[in-house]
Amino acid sequence: MGKGNWQLTACLWTVVLVLLVGGVGFAQEEDEPLVNIMLFETDLREALNEISLQTGVTIIADQTVSGQVTADLQDVPLEKALRMILFTGGLSFRKVDDYYIVGLPDPRNTTFSALVETEIIRLNNVTAQEVIEQLPTFLTSYVRGTPGGNILTISAPPLELERIKNLINQIDTP
């Protein structure tokens, strides 16, 4: 093996070693805790408490959280597990610092502002009123704008926010 090939091989091994050790400035994301739980007609608050105990992550349920859940979750990432068990009750969750808050994303709920994200959208081709009239009614409670204006304010749970923004992009066309 020539000197050039030896240097290239040594360089490649150094890169492999650095990557394995976790260097090169790459931020290694901490894996989301996995949930393994079988729930049969379990009180939702009790289910959230069990998931919290299992994962070591604090989950706070507000006063709107109620109902029962049946689910068999095996090696499901925490946030997916939360989406799965909260979906049918219309409940939402949001990570705040190192804990999660769970509740009904209703503007009348006292924890609404903690459960939603807010974005302002500038329209180019239609008015705010036209957008609001064309959105499905179950999403309009999250959207505000003046009738002749071209600015919308959206305050919605993250998944609904993305859905609303996608619909606005489809509506706001020349």
GROMACS .gro file of C-alpha atoms in nm:
model
  174
    1MET     CA    1   0.000   0.000   0.000
    2GLY     CA    2   0.143   0.335  -0.102
    3LYS     CA    3   0.186   0.627   0.133
    4GLY     CA    4  -0.112   0.814  -0.024
    5ASN     CA    5  -0.347   0.514   0.020
    6TRP     CA    6  -0.232   0.466   0.378
    7GLN     CA    7  -0.302   0.834   0.460
    8LEU     CA    8  -0.647   0.813   0.296
    9THR     CA    9  -0.730   0.495   0.492
   10ALA     CA   10  -0.613   0.654   0.818
   11CYS     CA   11  -0.819   0.965   0.743
   12LEU     CA   12  -1.132   0.757   0.672
   13TRP     CA   13  -1.089   0.560   0.996
   14THR     CA   14  -1.054   0.887   1.186
   15VAL     CA   15  -1.381   1.015   1.035
   16VAL     CA   16  -1.557   0.687   1.121
   17LEU     CA   17  -1.425   0.700   1.477
   18VAL     CA   18  -1.530   1.064   1.523
   19LEU     CA   19  -1.880   0.987   1.391
   20LEU     CA   20  -1.914   0.685   1.618
   21VAL     CA   21  -1.807   0.880   1.923
   22GLY     CA   22  -2.054   1.153   1.831
   23GLY     CA   23  -1.826   1.439   1.745
   24VAL     CA   24  -1.819   1.670   1.442
   25GLY     CA   25  -2.067   1.901   1.610
   26PHE     CA   26  -2.373   1.691   1.528
   27ALA     CA   27  -2.643   1.732   1.790
   28GLN     CA   28  -2.758   1.388   1.886
   29GLU     CA   29  -3.129   1.401   1.951
   30GLU     CA   30  -3.247   1.227   2.260
   31ASP     CA   31  -3.486   0.950   2.162
   32GLU     CA   32  -3.845   1.008   2.254
   33PRO     CA   33  -3.958   0.773   2.534
   34LEU     CA   34  -4.156   0.471   2.415
   35VAL     CA   35  -4.495   0.382   2.556
   36ASN     CA   36  -4.595   0.020   2.623
   37ILE     CA   37  -4.941   0.003   2.774
   38MET     CA   38  -5.268  -0.181   2.735
   39LEU     CA   39  -5.575   0.025   2.815
   40PHE     CA   40  -5.928  -0.115   2.825
   41GLU     CA   41  -6.204   0.132   2.902
   42THR     CA   42  -5.953   0.317   3.117
   43ASP     CA   43  -6.023   0.664   3.256
   44LEU     CA   44  -5.827   0.906   3.039
   45ARG     CA   45  -5.672   1.085   3.336
   46GLU     CA   46  -5.557   0.750   3.477
   47ALA     CA   47  -5.413   0.653   3.136
   48LEU     CA   48  -5.217   0.979   3.117
   49ASN     CA   49  -5.088   0.923   3.469
   50GLU     CA   50  -4.971   0.569   3.381
   51ILE     CA   51  -4.796   0.697   3.067
   52SER     CA   52  -4.631   0.971   3.273
   53LEU     CA   53  -4.506   0.719   3.530
   54GLN     CA   54  -4.380   0.484   3.259
   55THR     CA   55  -4.194   0.747   3.056
   56GLY     CA   56  -4.079   0.971   3.340
   57VAL     CA   57  -4.230   1.271   3.159
   58THR     CA   58  -4.473   1.498   3.345
   59ILE     CA   59  -4.815   1.518   3.180
   60ILE     CA   60  -5.063   1.770   3.321
   61ALA     CA   61  -5.430   1.729   3.233
   62ASP     CA   62  -5.650   2.038   3.264
   63GLN     CA   63  -6.010   2.040   3.388
   64THR     CA   64  -6.152   1.953   3.043
   65VAL     CA   65  -5.989   1.609   3.025
   66SER     CA   66  -6.239   1.329   3.080
   67GLY     CA   67  -6.359   1.010   2.918
   68GLN     CA   68  -6.234   0.658   2.866
   69VAL     CA   69  -5.985   0.504   2.627
   70THR     CA   70  -5.915   0.158   2.491
   71ALA     CA   71  -5.582   0.106   2.318
   72ASP     CA   72  -5.291  -0.137   2.299
   73LEU     CA   73  -4.970   0.060   2.254
   74GLN     CA   74  -4.644  -0.128   2.203
   75ASP     CA   75  -4.320   0.065   2.153
   76VAL     CA   76  -4.506   0.379   2.047
   77PRO     CA   77  -4.319   0.712   2.076
   78LEU     CA   78  -4.470   0.933   2.348
   79GLU     CA   79  -4.614   1.206   2.125
   80LYS     CA   80  -4.771   0.954   1.887
   81ALA     CA   81  -4.922   0.773   2.187
   82LEU     CA   82  -5.069   1.101   2.312
   83ARG     CA   83  -5.217   1.178   1.968
   84MET     CA   84  -5.368   0.830   1.952
   85ILE     CA   85  -5.540   0.833   2.290
   86LEU     CA   86  -5.651   1.198   2.282
   87PHE     CA   87  -5.780   1.212   1.924
   88THR     CA   88  -6.131   1.074   1.974
   89GLY     CA   89  -6.204   1.311   2.263
   90GLY     CA   90  -6.106   1.618   2.059
   91LEU     CA   91  -5.827   1.682   2.307
   92SER     CA   92  -5.487   1.824   2.228
   93PHE     CA   93  -5.144   1.838   2.390
   94ARG     CA   94  -4.847   2.065   2.374
   95LYS     CA   95  -4.496   2.037   2.513
   96VAL     CA   96  -4.406   2.329   2.737
   97ASP     CA   97  -4.047   2.327   2.859
   98ASP     CA   98  -3.998   1.971   2.996
   99TYR     CA   99  -4.364   1.874   3.048
  100TYR     CA  100  -4.683   1.827   2.847
  101ILE     CA  101  -5.018   1.994   2.902
  102VAL     CA  102  -5.335   1.820   2.781
  103GLY     CA  103  -5.677   1.975   2.732
  104LEU     CA  104  -5.958   2.079   2.501
  105PRO     CA  105  -5.834   2.336   2.247
  106ASP     CA  106  -6.140   2.555   2.290
  107PRO     CA  107  -6.100   2.935   2.313
  108ARG     CA  108  -6.329   2.928   2.619
  109ASN     CA  109  -6.089   2.692   2.800
  110THR     CA  110  -5.855   2.867   3.044
  111THR     CA  111  -5.556   2.669   2.914
  112PHE     CA  112  -5.628   2.745   2.547
  113SER     CA  113  -5.324   2.972   2.506
  114ALA     CA  114  -5.094   2.699   2.642
  115LEU     CA  115  -5.235   2.439   2.399
  116VAL     CA  116  -5.207   2.639   2.077
  117GLU     CA  117  -4.955   2.811   1.855
  118THR     CA  118  -5.035   3.145   1.690
  119GLU     CA  119  -4.933   3.261   1.343
  120ILE     CA  120  -5.023   3.563   1.136
  121ILE     CA  121  -5.079   3.505   0.765
  122ARG     CA  122  -5.079   3.779   0.500
  123LEU     CA  123  -5.310   3.698   0.209
  124ASN     CA  124  -5.216   3.794  -0.146
  125ASN     CA  125  -5.523   3.719  -0.359
  126VAL     CA  126  -5.831   3.690  -0.138
  127THR     CA  127  -5.975   3.863   0.168
  128ALA     CA  128  -5.979   3.726   0.518
  129GLN     CA  129  -6.357   3.692   0.500
  130GLU     CA  130  -6.332   3.481   0.181
  131VAL     CA  131  -6.090   3.244   0.351
  132ILE     CA  132  -6.302   3.213   0.664
  133GLU     CA  133  -6.613   3.141   0.454
  134GLN     CA  134  -6.433   2.864   0.265
  135LEU     CA  135  -6.272   2.691   0.563
  136PRO     CA  136  -6.453   2.393   0.717
  137THR     CA  137  -6.668   2.516   1.006
  138PHE     CA  138  -6.481   2.306   1.264
  139LEU     CA  139  -6.165   2.509   1.189
  140THR     CA  140  -6.309   2.861   1.178
  141SER     CA  141  -6.303   2.906   1.557
  142TYR     CA  142  -5.923   2.912   1.531
  143VAL     CA  143  -5.909   3.186   1.264
  144ARG     CA  144  -5.966   3.562   1.297
  145GLY     CA  145  -5.953   3.842   1.041
  146THR     CA  146  -6.136   4.158   0.942
  147PRO     CA  147  -6.392   4.113   0.660
  148GLY     CA  148  -6.213   4.326   0.396
  149GLY     CA  149  -5.863   4.277   0.530
  150ASN     CA  150  -5.582   4.060   0.403
  151ILE     CA  151  -5.440   3.942   0.736
  152LEU     CA  152  -5.546   3.633   0.930
  153THR     CA  153  -5.449   3.539   1.283
  154ILE     CA  154  -5.456   3.166   1.351
  155SER     CA  155  -5.440   3.026   1.704
  156ALA     CA  156  -5.471   2.648   1.687
  157PRO     CA  157  -5.314   2.324   1.807
  158PRO     CA  158  -5.003   2.248   1.598
  159LEU     CA  159  -5.166   1.981   1.377
  160GLU     CA  160  -5.472   2.195   1.310
  161LEU     CA  161  -5.249   2.497   1.245
  162GLU     CA  162  -5.070   2.309   0.968
  163ARG     CA  163  -5.402   2.190   0.823
  164ILE     CA  164  -5.538   2.547   0.821
  165LYS     CA  165  -5.222   2.688   0.660
  166ASN     CA  166  -5.238   2.425   0.385
  167LEU     CA  167  -5.602   2.510   0.315
  168ILE     CA  168  -5.523   2.883   0.309
  169ASN     CA  169  -5.247   2.820   0.054
  170GLN     CA  170  -5.499   2.641  -0.166
  171ILE     CA  171  -5.760   2.916  -0.128
  172ASP     CA  172  -5.522   3.215  -0.166
  173THR     CA  173  -5.450   3.166  -0.535
  174PRO     CA  174  -5.489   3.413  -0.823
   0.00000   0.00000   0.00000
